[in-house]
PDB file of C-alpha atoms in Angstrom:
ATOM      1  CA  MET Y 115      13.746  12.808 -23.092  1.00 79.00           C
ATOM      2  CA  VAL Y 116      10.967  14.410 -25.003  1.00 84.00           C
ATOM      3  CA  THR Y 117       8.470  12.047 -27.168  1.00 86.00           C
ATOM      4  CA  THR Y 118       6.346  14.057 -29.713  1.00 86.00           C
ATOM      5  CA  ARG Y 119       3.434  12.281 -31.505  1.00 88.00           C
ATOM      6  CA  LEU Y 120       1.381  13.875 -34.167  1.00 88.00           C
ATOM      7  CA  TYR Y 121      -2.614  12.463 -34.866  1.00 88.00           C
ATOM      8  CA  ARG Y 122      -5.203  13.453 -37.283  1.00 86.00           C
ATOM      9  CA  GLY Y 123      -8.356  11.718 -37.422  1.00 83.00           C
ATOM     10  CA  GLY Y 124      -6.786   9.390 -35.114  1.00 81.00           C
ATOM     11  CA  THR Y 125      -4.013   8.293 -37.127  1.00 85.00           C
ATOM     12  CA  LEU Y 126      -0.475   9.049 -36.506  1.00 85.00           C
ATOM     13  CA  VAL Y 127       0.949  10.704 -38.730  1.00 86.00           C
ATOM     14  CA  GLU Y 128       4.168  12.181 -37.799  1.00 86.00           C
ATOM     15  CA  GLU Y 129       6.460  10.784 -34.727  1.00 84.00           C
ATOM     16  CA  GLY Y 130       9.507  12.398 -33.052  1.00 84.00           C
ATOM     17  CA  PHE Y 131       9.403  16.033 -34.427  1.00 86.00           C
ATOM     18  CA  ASP Y 132      10.477  19.359 -32.991  1.00 84.00           C
ATOM     19  CA  PRO Y 133       8.730  20.636 -29.933  1.00 82.00           C
ATOM     20  CA  GLN Y 134       8.868  24.021 -31.446  1.00 82.00           C
ATOM     21  CA  LYS Y 135       6.580  22.945 -34.264  1.00 83.00           C
ATOM     22  CA  VAL Y 136       3.762  22.223 -31.794  1.00 81.00           C
ATOM     23  CA  SER Y 137       1.969  25.438 -32.184  1.00 80.00           C
ATOM     24  CA  ASP Y 138       1.895  25.358 -35.669  1.00 82.00           C
ATOM     25  CA  PHE Y 139       0.365  21.976 -35.726  1.00 83.00           C
ATOM     26  CA  LEU Y 140      -2.026  22.941 -33.624  1.00 81.00           C
ATOM     27  CA  GLU Y 141      -3.484  26.086 -35.742  1.00 82.00           C
ATOM     28  CA  ASP Y 142      -5.186  22.973 -37.714  1.00 82.00           C
ATOM     29  CA  GLU Y 143      -8.182  22.041 -35.733  1.00 82.00           C
ATOM     30  CA  LYS Y 144      -7.691  18.502 -37.209  1.00 85.00           C
ATOM     31  CA  ASN Y 145      -4.387  17.556 -35.467  1.00 87.00           C
ATOM     32  CA  MET Y 146      -3.761  16.261 -32.222  1.00 88.00           C
ATOM     33  CA  VAL Y 147      -0.816  16.262 -30.356  1.00 89.00           C
ATOM     34  CA  TRP Y 148       0.831  14.063 -27.383  1.00 91.00           C
ATOM     35  CA  LEU Y 149       4.003  15.288 -25.873  1.00 90.00           C
ATOM     36  CA  ASP Y 150       5.432  13.046 -23.313  1.00 91.00           C
ATOM     37  CA  LEU Y 151       8.314  13.988 -20.879  1.00 90.00           C
ATOM     38  CA  GLU Y 152      10.458  12.036 -18.814  1.00 90.00           C
ATOM     39  CA  ASP Y 153      11.834  14.194 -15.960  1.00 88.00           C
ATOM     40  CA  PRO Y 154      10.976  17.524 -17.584  1.00 86.00           C
ATOM     41  CA  SER Y 155      13.676  19.864 -16.884  1.00 86.00           C
ATOM     42  CA  GLU Y 156      12.924  23.928 -16.416  1.00 87.00           C
ATOM     43  CA  GLN Y 157      13.736  24.632 -20.133  1.00 87.00           C
ATOM     44  CA  GLU Y 158      10.951  22.089 -21.053  1.00 85.00           C
ATOM     45  CA  LEU Y 159       8.723  23.360 -18.922  1.00 86.00           C
ATOM     46  CA  ASN Y 160       8.718  26.827 -20.326  1.00 86.00           C
ATOM     47  CA  MET Y 161       9.103  25.339 -23.654  1.00 85.00           C
ATOM     48  CA  MET Y 162       5.553  23.628 -22.849  1.00 84.00           C
ATOM     49  CA  GLU Y 163       4.299  26.928 -21.014  1.00 82.00           C
ATOM     50  CA  GLU Y 164       5.161  29.063 -24.579  1.00 83.00           C
ATOM     51  CA  GLU Y 165       3.878  26.200 -27.155  1.00 80.00           C
ATOM     52  CA  PHE Y 166       0.589  25.373 -25.674  1.00 83.00           C
ATOM     53  CA  SER Y 167      -0.370  28.717 -23.838  1.00 81.00           C
ATOM     54  CA  ILE Y 168      -0.448  26.911 -20.746  1.00 84.00           C
ATOM     55  CA  HIS Y 169      -1.899  29.412 -17.543  1.00 83.00           C
ATOM     56  CA  PRO Y 170       1.507  30.217 -15.538  1.00 84.00           C
ATOM     57  CA  LEU Y 171      -0.262  28.876 -12.360  1.00 84.00           C
ATOM     58  CA  ALA Y 172      -0.495  25.487 -14.004  1.00 84.00           C
ATOM     59  CA  ILE Y 173       3.099  25.178 -14.560  1.00 86.00           C
ATOM     60  CA  GLU Y 174       4.120  26.431 -11.095  1.00 86.00           C
ATOM     61  CA  ASP Y 175       1.672  23.549  -9.791  1.00 84.00           C
ATOM     62  CA  ALA Y 176       3.781  21.297 -12.257  1.00 85.00           C
ATOM     63  CA  ARG Y 177       6.747  22.241 -10.494  1.00 85.00           C
ATOM     64  CA  HIS Y 178       6.123  21.044  -7.357  1.00 84.00           C
ATOM     65  CA  ARG Y 179       6.132  17.076  -6.387  1.00 83.00           C
ATOM     66  CA  ASP Y 180       4.743  14.795  -3.934  1.00 84.00           C
ATOM     67  CA  GLN Y 181       1.454  16.242  -4.731  1.00 87.00           C
ATOM     68  CA  ARG Y 182      -1.988  14.548  -4.001  1.00 89.00           C
ATOM     69  CA  PRO Y 183      -3.838  12.976  -6.589  1.00 91.00           C
ATOM     70  CA  LYS Y 184      -5.990  15.958  -7.986  1.00 91.00           C
ATOM     71  CA  ILE Y 185      -7.270  17.400 -10.503  1.00 91.00           C
ATOM     72  CA  GLU Y 186      -7.324  21.432 -11.539  1.00 89.00           C
ATOM     73  CA  ARG Y 187      -9.066  23.234 -13.934  1.00 88.00           C
ATOM     74  CA  PHE Y 188      -7.461  26.561 -16.031  1.00 84.00           C
ATOM     75  CA  GLU Y 189     -10.265  27.455 -18.289  1.00 78.00           C
ATOM     76  CA  ALA Y 190     -10.338  24.829 -21.266  1.00 79.00           C
ATOM     77  CA  LEU Y 191      -7.221  23.206 -19.915  1.00 87.00           C
ATOM     78  CA  LYS Y 192      -7.013  20.369 -17.258  1.00 90.00           C
ATOM     79  CA  PHE Y 193      -3.936  19.625 -14.847  1.00 91.00           C
ATOM     80  CA  LEU Y 194      -4.125  15.926 -13.195  1.00 93.00           C
ATOM     81  CA  VAL Y 195      -1.575  14.119 -10.943  1.00 93.00           C
ATOM     82  CA  PHE Y 196      -1.973  10.638 -10.305  1.00 93.00           C
ATOM     83  CA  TYR Y 197       0.637   7.819  -9.775  1.00 93.00           C
ATOM     84  CA  GLY Y 198       2.107   4.971 -11.939  1.00 91.00           C
ATOM     85  CA  MET Y 199       2.723   1.482  -9.784  1.00 90.00           C
ATOM     86  CA  ALA Y 200       4.798  -1.508 -10.916  1.00 86.00           C
ATOM     87  CA  VAL Y 201       5.969  -4.506  -9.312  1.00 86.00           C
ATOM     88  CA  GLU Y 202       9.520  -5.525 -10.104  1.00 84.00           C
ATOM     89  CA  GLU Y 203      11.489  -7.868  -8.119  1.00 80.00           C
ATOM     90  CA  GLY Y 204       9.588  -8.087  -5.382  1.00 79.00           C
ATOM     91  CA  ARG Y 205       9.232  -4.142  -5.072  1.00 86.00           C
ATOM     92  CA  VAL Y 206       6.554  -1.750  -5.842  1.00 87.00           C
ATOM     93  CA  LEU Y 207       8.093   1.342  -7.668  1.00 88.00           C
ATOM     94  CA  GLU Y 208       6.060   4.525  -7.406  1.00 90.00           C
ATOM     95  CA  GLY Y 209       6.469   7.235  -9.831  1.00 90.00           C
ATOM     96  CA  GLU Y 210       4.873  10.461 -10.165  1.00 92.00           C
ATOM     97  CA  ILE Y 211       2.808  11.130 -13.461  1.00 93.00           C
ATOM     98  CA  GLN Y 212       1.410  14.453 -14.191  1.00 92.00           C
ATOM     99  CA  ALA Y 213      -0.937  15.320 -17.293  1.00 92.00           C
ATOM    100  CA  PHE Y 214      -2.336  18.595 -19.120  1.00 92.00           C
ATOM    101  CA  VAL Y 215      -5.237  17.983 -21.114  1.00 91.00           C
ATOM    102  CA  ALA Y 216      -7.370  19.829 -23.662  1.00 89.00           C
ATOM    103  CA  PRO Y 217      -9.562  18.468 -26.132  1.00 86.00           C
ATOM    104  CA  ARG Y 218      -6.669  18.909 -28.973  1.00 87.00           C
ATOM    105  CA  PHE Y 219      -3.553  17.994 -26.977  1.00 88.00           C
ATOM    106  CA  LEU Y 220      -2.112  15.698 -24.252  1.00 92.00           C
ATOM    107  CA  ILE Y 221       1.283  16.288 -22.302  1.00 92.00           C
ATOM    108  CA  THR Y 222       2.403  13.530 -19.981  1.00 92.00           C
ATOM    109  CA  LEU Y 223       5.113  14.544 -17.211  1.00 92.00           C
ATOM    110  CA  ARG Y 224       6.732  11.108 -15.578  1.00 91.00           C
ATOM    111  CA  PHE Y 225       9.057  11.601 -13.191  1.00 91.00           C
ATOM    112  CA  PRO Y 226      11.697   8.787 -11.520  1.00 88.00           C
ATOM    113  CA  PRO Y 227      11.115   5.965 -11.632  1.00 87.00           C
ATOM    114  CA  ALA Y 228       9.138   6.461 -14.791  1.00 83.00           C
ATOM    115  CA  PHE Y 229       5.992   4.249 -15.934  1.00 87.00           C
ATOM    116  CA  ASP Y 230       6.338   2.791 -19.098  1.00 86.00           C
ATOM    117  CA  LEU Y 231       3.900   4.781 -21.589  1.00 87.00           C
ATOM    118  CA  GLU Y 232       4.963   3.204 -24.632  1.00 86.00           C
ATOM    119  CA  PRO Y 233       2.226   0.235 -24.716  1.00 86.00           C
ATOM    120  CA  THR Y 234      -0.554   2.843 -24.249  1.00 84.00           C
ATOM    121  CA  ALA Y 235       0.690   4.674 -27.477  1.00 84.00           C
ATOM    122  CA  VAL Y 236       0.693   1.382 -29.338  1.00 84.00           C
ATOM    123  CA  ARG Y 237      -2.785   0.569 -28.104  1.00 82.00           C
ATOM    124  CA  ALA Y 238      -3.800   4.214 -29.190  1.00 80.00           C
ATOM    125  CA  GLN Y 239      -2.708   3.392 -32.912  1.00 79.00           C
ATOM    126  CA  GLU Y 240      -4.806   0.233 -32.835  1.00 81.00           C
ATOM    127  CA  ASN Y 241      -8.212   2.260 -32.512  1.00 81.00           C
ATOM    128  CA  ASN Y 242      -8.194   4.767 -35.034  1.00 78.00           C
ATOM    129  CA  ASP Y 243     -12.202   5.070 -34.191  1.00 82.00           C
ATOM    130  CA  LEU Y 244     -11.813   6.265 -30.683  1.00 85.00           C
ATOM    131  CA  ALA Y 245      -8.503   7.594 -30.605  1.00 84.00           C
ATOM    132  CA  ALA Y 246     -10.570  10.310 -33.592  1.00 83.00           C
ATOM    133  CA  GLU Y 247     -12.741  11.511 -30.148  1.00 85.00           C
ATOM    134  CA  GLY Y 248      -9.279  13.769 -29.423  1.00 86.00           C
ATOM    135  CA  ALA Y 249      -7.209  14.145 -26.107  1.00 88.00           C
ATOM    136  CA  GLY Y 250      -9.787  12.434 -24.244  1.00 90.00           C
ATOM    137  CA  PHE Y 251      -9.041   8.915 -25.360  1.00 92.00           C
ATOM    138  CA  PHE Y 252      -5.499   9.126 -25.068  1.00 92.00           C
ATOM    139  CA  LEU Y 253      -5.869  10.173 -21.408  1.00 93.00           C
ATOM    140  CA  TYR Y 254      -8.448   7.318 -20.878  1.00 92.00           C
ATOM    141  CA  ALA Y 255      -5.678   5.123 -22.337  1.00 92.00           C
ATOM    142  CA  VAL Y 256      -3.101   6.250 -20.206  1.00 93.00           C
ATOM    143  CA  LEU Y 257      -5.602   6.059 -16.983  1.00 94.00           C
ATOM    144  CA  ASP Y 258      -6.632   2.541 -17.925  1.00 93.00           C
ATOM    145  CA  ALA Y 259      -2.708   1.407 -18.034  1.00 92.00           C
ATOM    146  CA  VAL Y 260      -2.160   2.951 -15.083  1.00 93.00           C
ATOM    147  CA  VAL Y 261      -5.136   1.664 -12.641  1.00 93.00           C
ATOM    148  CA  ASP Y 262      -4.726  -1.963 -14.389  1.00 92.00           C
ATOM    149  CA  ARG Y 263      -1.053  -2.167 -12.750  1.00 91.00           C
ATOM    150  CA  TYR Y 264      -2.579  -1.253  -9.773  1.00 93.00           C
ATOM    151  CA  PHE Y 265      -3.869  -4.989  -9.566  1.00 92.00           C
ATOM    152  CA  ASP Y 266      -0.733  -6.404  -9.688  1.00 91.00           C
ATOM    153  CA  VAL Y 267       0.372  -3.947  -6.280  1.00 92.00           C
ATOM    154  CA  VAL Y 268      -2.577  -5.238  -4.661  1.00 92.00           C
ATOM    155  CA  ASP Y 269      -1.981  -9.189  -5.608  1.00 91.00           C
ATOM    156  CA  HIS Y 270       1.760  -8.280  -4.405  1.00 91.00           C
ATOM    157  CA  PHE Y 271       0.503  -7.209  -0.905  1.00 90.00           C
ATOM    158  CA  GLU Y 272      -2.032 -10.132  -0.762  1.00 90.00           C
ATOM    159  CA  ASP Y 273       1.162 -12.487  -1.260  1.00 89.00           C
ATOM    160  CA  GLU Y 274       2.967 -10.871   1.462  1.00 87.00           C
ATOM    161  CA  SER Y 275      -0.328 -10.561   3.724  1.00 86.00           C
ATOM    162  CA  GLU Y 276      -0.629 -14.329   3.222  1.00 84.00           C
ATOM    163  CA  THR Y 277       2.794 -15.540   4.155  1.00 84.00           C
ATOM    164  CA  ILE Y 278       2.645 -13.185   7.314  1.00 82.00           C
ATOM    165  CA  GLU Y 279      -0.759 -14.806   8.448  1.00 80.00           C
ATOM    166  CA  GLU Y 280       0.845 -18.236   7.766  1.00 80.00           C
ATOM    167  CA  GLU Y 281       3.617 -17.237  10.287  1.00 78.00           C
ATOM    168  CA  VAL Y 282       1.562 -15.745  12.705  1.00 76.00           C
ATOM    169  CA  PHE Y 283      -0.509 -18.907  13.461  1.00 74.00           C
ATOM    170  CA  SER Y 284       2.629 -21.271  12.924  1.00 71.00           C
ATOM    171  CA  GLU Y 285       4.697 -22.470  16.062  1.00 64.00           C
ATOM    172  CA  ASP Y 286       7.540 -20.847  14.842  1.00 62.00           C
ATOM    173  CA  THR Y 287       6.694 -17.157  14.814  1.00 63.00           C
ATOM    174  CA  SER Y 288       9.590 -15.320  14.188  1.00 62.00           C
ATOM    175  CA  GLU Y 289      10.298 -12.119  16.718  1.00 67.00           C
ATOM    176  CA  ASP Y 290      10.222  -9.412  13.875  1.00 77.00           C
ATOM    177  CA  VAL Y 291       6.686 -10.665  12.572  1.00 80.00           C
ATOM    178  CA  GLN Y 292       5.040  -7.670  14.476  1.00 80.00           C
ATOM    179  CA  LYS Y 293       7.596  -5.295  12.725  1.00 84.00           C
ATOM    180  CA  ARG Y 294       6.715  -6.535   9.392  1.00 85.00           C
ATOM    181  CA  ILE Y 295       2.581  -6.577   9.935  1.00 85.00           C
ATOM    182  CA  PHE Y 296       3.069  -2.815  10.535  1.00 86.00           C
ATOM    183  CA  HIS Y 297       5.261  -1.725   7.829  1.00 88.00           C
ATOM    184  CA  LEU Y 298       3.189  -3.756   5.314  1.00 88.00           C
ATOM    185  CA  ARG Y 299       0.015  -1.907   6.983  1.00 88.00           C
ATOM    186  CA  LYS Y 300       1.670   1.361   6.248  1.00 89.00           C
ATOM    187  CA  ARG Y 301       2.727   0.601   2.471  1.00 89.00           C
ATOM    188  CA  VAL Y 302      -0.666  -0.503   2.155  1.00 90.00           C
ATOM    189  CA  MET Y 303      -2.249   2.786   3.863  1.00 90.00           C
ATOM    190  CA  THR Y 304       0.145   4.804   1.319  1.00 89.00           C
ATOM    191  CA  PHE Y 305      -1.121   3.033  -1.414  1.00 91.00           C
ATOM    192  CA  ARG Y 306      -4.894   3.838  -0.677  1.00 91.00           C
ATOM    193  CA  ARG Y 307      -3.802   7.411  -0.187  1.00 90.00           C
ATOM    194  CA  ARG Y 308      -2.131   7.444  -3.769  1.00 90.00           C
ATOM    195  CA  LEU Y 309      -5.438   5.453  -5.049  1.00 90.00           C
ATOM    196  CA  SER Y 310      -8.705   6.902  -3.430  1.00 90.00           C
ATOM    197  CA  PRO Y 311      -8.593  10.689  -4.710  1.00 92.00           C
ATOM    198  CA  LEU Y 312      -8.465   9.257  -7.936  1.00 91.00           C
ATOM    199  CA  ARG Y 313     -11.738   8.259  -7.793  1.00 91.00           C
ATOM    200  CA  ASP Y 314     -12.978  11.467  -7.745  1.00 91.00           C
ATOM    201  CA  VAL Y 315     -10.987  13.080 -10.223  1.00 92.00           C
ATOM    202  CA  LEU Y 316     -12.571  10.093 -12.585  1.00 92.00           C
ATOM    203  CA  GLN Y 317     -15.884  11.367 -11.689  1.00 90.00           C
ATOM    204  CA  LEU Y 318     -14.617  14.960 -12.029  1.00 89.00           C
ATOM    205  CA  LEU Y 319     -13.410  14.217 -15.550  1.00 89.00           C
ATOM    206  CA  GLN Y 320     -16.921  12.383 -16.592  1.00 88.00           C
ATOM    207  CA  GLY Y 321     -18.571  15.479 -16.077  1.00 84.00           C
ATOM    208  CA  ASP Y 322     -16.552  17.231 -19.057  1.00 82.00           C
ATOM    209  CA  SER Y 323     -18.590  16.173 -22.245  1.00 81.00           C
ATOM    210  CA  GLU Y 324     -16.053  18.230 -24.332  1.00 84.00           C
ATOM    211  CA  LEU Y 325     -13.005  16.240 -23.447  1.00 86.00           C
ATOM    212  CA  VAL Y 326     -15.339  13.045 -22.597  1.00 88.00           C
ATOM    213  CA  THR Y 327     -17.412  12.756 -25.229  1.00 88.00           C
ATOM    214  CA  ARG Y 328     -20.194  10.150 -25.637  1.00 90.00           C
ATOM    215  CA  PRO Y 329     -18.194   7.439 -27.185  1.00 90.00           C
ATOM    216  CA  LEU Y 330     -15.913   7.644 -24.363  1.00 91.00           C
ATOM    217  CA  GLU Y 331     -18.358   7.581 -21.155  1.00 91.00           C
ATOM    218  CA  ALA Y 332     -18.653   3.818 -21.068  1.00 92.00           C
ATOM    219  CA  TYR Y 333     -14.420   3.824 -21.116  1.00 92.00           C
ATOM    220  CA  TYR Y 334     -14.511   6.107 -18.311  1.00 93.00           C
ATOM    221  CA  ARG Y 335     -17.024   4.697 -16.110  1.00 93.00           C
ATOM    222  CA  ASP Y 336     -14.963   1.208 -16.588  1.00 94.00           C
ATOM    223  CA  VAL Y 337     -11.623   3.045 -15.351  1.00 94.00           C
ATOM    224  CA  THR Y 338     -13.663   4.595 -12.477  1.00 93.00           C
ATOM    225  CA  ASP Y 339     -15.081   0.871 -11.700  1.00 94.00           C
ATOM    226  CA  HIS Y 340     -11.588  -0.588 -11.405  1.00 93.00           C
ATOM    227  CA  VAL Y 341     -10.264   2.419  -9.258  1.00 94.00           C
ATOM    228  CA  ILE Y 342     -13.283   1.431  -6.646  1.00 93.00           C
ATOM    229  CA  ARG Y 343     -12.923  -2.149  -6.750  1.00 93.00           C
ATOM    230  CA  THR Y 344      -9.060  -1.754  -5.967  1.00 93.00           C
ATOM    231  CA  ILE Y 345     -10.131   0.470  -3.101  1.00 92.00           C
ATOM    232  CA  GLU Y 346     -12.467  -2.175  -2.080  1.00 92.00           C
ATOM    233  CA  PHE Y 347      -9.573  -4.943  -2.155  1.00 91.00           C
ATOM    234  CA  VAL Y 348      -6.979  -2.438  -0.597  1.00 91.00           C
ATOM    235  CA  ASP Y 349      -9.409  -1.746   2.132  1.00 90.00           C
ATOM    236  CA  ASN Y 350     -10.193  -5.341   2.997  1.00 90.00           C
ATOM    237  CA  LEU Y 351      -6.458  -6.000   2.980  1.00 89.00           C
ATOM    238  CA  ARG Y 352      -5.922  -3.475   5.771  1.00 87.00           C
ATOM    239  CA  ASP Y 353      -8.646  -5.009   7.578  1.00 86.00           C
ATOM    240  CA  LEU Y 354      -6.969  -8.653   7.110  1.00 86.00           C
ATOM    241  CA  LEU Y 355      -3.664  -6.780   8.474  1.00 85.00           C
ATOM    242  CA  THR Y 356      -5.274  -5.571  11.603  1.00 83.00           C
ATOM    243  CA  SER Y 357      -6.943  -8.980  12.107  1.00 80.00           C
ATOM    244  CA  ALA Y 358      -3.603 -10.436  11.800  1.00 81.00           C
ATOM    245  CA  LEU Y 359      -1.652  -8.045  14.266  1.00 79.00           C
ATOM    246  CA  GLU Y 360      -4.746  -8.461  17.094  1.00 77.00           C
ATOM    247  CA  ALA Y 361      -4.273 -12.222  16.393  1.00 77.00           C
ATOM    248  CA  HIS Y 362      -0.393 -11.864  17.000  1.00 73.00           C
ATOM    249  CA  LEU Y 363      -0.647  -9.839  20.042  1.00 75.00           C
ATOM    250  CA  ALA Y 364      -3.071 -12.340  21.324  1.00 73.00           C
ATOM    251  CA  GLN Y 365      -0.761 -15.628  21.114  1.00 73.00           C
ATOM    252  CA  VAL Y 366       1.807 -13.303  22.512  1.00 72.00           C
ATOM    253  CA  SER Y 367      -0.408 -12.470  25.658  1.00 73.00           C
ATOM    254  CA  ASN Y 368      -1.296 -16.280  25.450  1.00 70.00           C
ATOM    255  CA  ARG Y 369       2.360 -16.987  26.053  1.00 74.00           C
ATOM    256  CA  LEU Y 370       3.040 -14.650  28.327  1.00 76.00           C
ATOM    257  CA  ASN Y 371      -0.216 -16.656  30.587  1.00 73.00           C
ATOM    258  CA  GLU Y 372       1.606 -19.962  30.485  1.00 73.00           C
ATOM    259  CA  VAL Y 373       4.774 -18.525  31.535  1.00 75.00           C
ATOM    260  CA  MET Y 374       3.015 -16.802  34.103  1.00 80.00           C
ATOM    261  CA  LYS Y 375       1.279 -20.201  34.842  1.00 75.00           C
ATOM    262  CA  ALA Y 376       4.430 -22.216  34.812  1.00 76.00           C
ATOM    263  CA  LEU Y 377       6.219 -19.783  37.137  1.00 78.00           C
ATOM    264  CA  THR Y 378       3.455 -19.372  39.276  1.00 78.00           C
ATOM    265  CA  SER Y 379       3.344 -23.214  39.429  1.00 77.00           C
ATOM    266  CA  TRP Y 380       6.899 -23.446  40.304  1.00 79.00           C
ATOM    267  CA  ALA Y 381       6.786 -20.885  42.640  1.00 79.00           C
ATOM    268  CA  ALA Y 382       4.148 -22.799  44.588  1.00 75.00           C
ATOM    269  CA  ILE Y 383       5.552 -25.779  44.790  1.00 74.00           C
ATOM    270  CA  ILE Y 384       8.844 -24.209  46.146  1.00 81.00           C
ATOM    271  CA  LEU Y 385       7.053 -22.532  48.922  1.00 77.00           C
ATOM    272  CA  VAL Y 386       5.305 -25.711  50.693  1.00 78.00           C
ATOM    273  CA  PRO Y 387       8.916 -27.132  51.167  1.00 79.00           C
ATOM    274  CA  THR Y 388      10.223 -23.763  52.171  1.00 79.00           C
ATOM    275  CA  LEU Y 389       7.827 -23.194  54.660  1.00 75.00           C
ATOM    276  CA  ILE Y 390       8.263 -26.373  56.158  1.00 73.00           C
ATOM    277  CA  ALA Y 391      12.100 -26.015  56.306  1.00 75.00           C
ATOM    278  CA  GLY Y 392      11.437 -22.470  57.749  1.00 73.00           C
ATOM    279  CA  VAL Y 393       9.260 -24.088  60.709  1.00 69.00           C
ATOM    280  CA  TYR Y 394      11.968 -26.497  61.188  1.00 68.00           C
ATOM    281  CA  GLY Y 395      14.948 -23.925  61.281  1.00 67.00           C
ATOM    282  CA  MET Y 396      13.235 -21.837  63.714  1.00 65.00           C
ATOM    283  CA  ASN Y 397      15.775 -21.272  66.629  1.00 62.00           C
ATOM    284  CA  PHE Y 398      13.031 -22.226  69.575  1.00 61.00           C
ATOM    285  CA  ARG Y 399      13.201 -24.758  72.400  1.00 63.00           C
ATOM    286  CA  HIS Y 400       9.949 -26.658  71.516  1.00 63.00           C
ATOM    287  CA  VAL Y 401      10.249 -27.152  67.831  1.00 63.00           C
ATOM    288  CA  PRO Y 402       8.082 -30.081  66.687  1.00 62.00           C
ATOM    289  CA  GLU Y 403       9.400 -33.132  66.777  1.00 62.00           C
ATOM    290  CA  LEU Y 404      12.861 -31.685  67.636  1.00 63.00           C
ATOM    291  CA  ASN Y 405      13.894 -34.950  70.288  1.00 67.00           C
ATOM    292  CA  TRP Y 406      11.989 -37.415  67.822  1.00 67.00           C
ATOM    293  CA  LEU Y 407      14.411 -39.730  66.078  1.00 67.00           C
ATOM    294  CA  TYR Y 408      12.501 -39.766  62.364  1.00 66.00           C
ATOM    295  CA  GLY Y 409      12.056 -36.072  62.587  1.00 68.00           C
ATOM    296  CA  TYR Y 410      14.316 -35.091  59.767  1.00 69.00           C
ATOM    297  CA  PRO Y 411      13.227 -37.668  57.448  1.00 76.00           C
ATOM    298  CA  PHE Y 412       9.517 -36.796  58.447  1.00 71.00           C
ATOM    299  CA  ALA Y 413      10.035 -32.990  57.497  1.00 73.00           C
ATOM    300  CA  LEU Y 414      11.803 -34.474  54.142  1.00 75.00           C
ATOM    301  CA  GLY Y 415       9.181 -36.541  53.681  1.00 77.00           C
ATOM    302  CA  LEU Y 416       6.666 -34.075  54.083  1.00 75.00           C
ATOM    303  CA  MET Y 417       8.269 -31.891  51.652  1.00 76.00           C
ATOM    304  CA  ALA Y 418       8.368 -34.056  48.933  1.00 79.00           C
ATOM    305  CA  VAL Y 419       4.599 -35.363  49.227  1.00 79.00           C
ATOM    306  CA  THR Y 420       3.498 -31.504  49.459  1.00 79.00           C
ATOM    307  CA  ALA Y 421       5.582 -30.621  46.250  1.00 76.00           C
ATOM    308  CA  THR Y 422       4.557 -34.089  44.401  1.00 80.00           C
ATOM    309  CA  GLY Y 423       1.105 -33.205  45.526  1.00 77.00           C
ATOM    310  CA  LEU Y 424       1.456 -29.323  43.809  1.00 74.00           C
ATOM    311  CA  TYR Y 425       3.070 -30.579  40.837  1.00 76.00           C
ATOM    312  CA  TRP Y 426       0.176 -33.287  39.771  1.00 80.00           C
ATOM    313  CA  MET Y 427      -2.545 -30.921  40.572  1.00 78.00           C
ATOM    314  CA  PHE Y 428      -0.964 -28.061  38.311  1.00 71.00           C
ATOM    315  CA  LYS Y 429       0.132 -30.758  35.851  1.00 75.00           C
ATOM    316  CA  ARG Y 430      -3.537 -32.066  35.850  1.00 77.00           C
ATOM    317  CA  ARG Y 431      -4.777 -28.377  35.221  1.00 73.00           C
ATOM    318  CA  GLY Y 432      -2.195 -28.023  32.254  1.00 73.00           C
ATOM    319  CA  TRP Y 433      -0.409 -25.050  34.329  1.00 68.00           C
ATOM    320  CA  LEU Y 434       2.878 -27.068  33.659  1.00 68.00           C
TER     321      LEU Y 434
END
């Protein structure tokens, strides 16, 4: 699906035109074109290369998926890769976004699950003064919409983390809580790998005065600040999950220690009567109290007394 928009002086003047007309529109220096493609085909990529005179290496780079967030410079053109994320029905959806940007045009490539940029286009129409600054504003609007949704992802991970923490410190801890901690921590780290390089991308963009004009500098700094804050939240969340895992392992170890104490106590309680019975059961002529009328009651009583004494001692120490 291809969406085309033509702006002049920051105002949308035409929408939904044939992409083949892009090169004609760009001949007028007052025009700015935004071309948005959802899951572009090979034919559409070739059309982009021809209409926008994009460097062949840039198009080749766009054909590779699942890249690390980055920015590449091809003369006046810049190629960006970043990721749009959203939380839907308790799941985090991640869609790769690629962008070709020059002062007078912006091309966005969105891959499934595609991040919705329609609200961004509406926002651009409401800010004609900033839109007049060229493609730099439209790129800012896209990046700002993407980064704002990162906070929703962080909130979702925090909710999951709080649920796990409550379960870790509850008496009815499920057996799969350790697996869930590992799984959530892996997702958090994947999110951080998608997020962290974007800070460097934004800093490099701010160094391009032709694209990021003076009126746009504060807006790009704001997006950079949001990225840094999100990274800090993610790092804190990672530390909390690490602490939760350590607490869970400590609890498992404590429970094992309690079981070992109980087993050791019962083993000691059983050992002494077994020892007494072993002595009295030896096949020797001169066994103590062998000819004594109360020999067996004495032995049984001695077993009961020693077992009761050991049980009381272990119970007092909290082993039983």
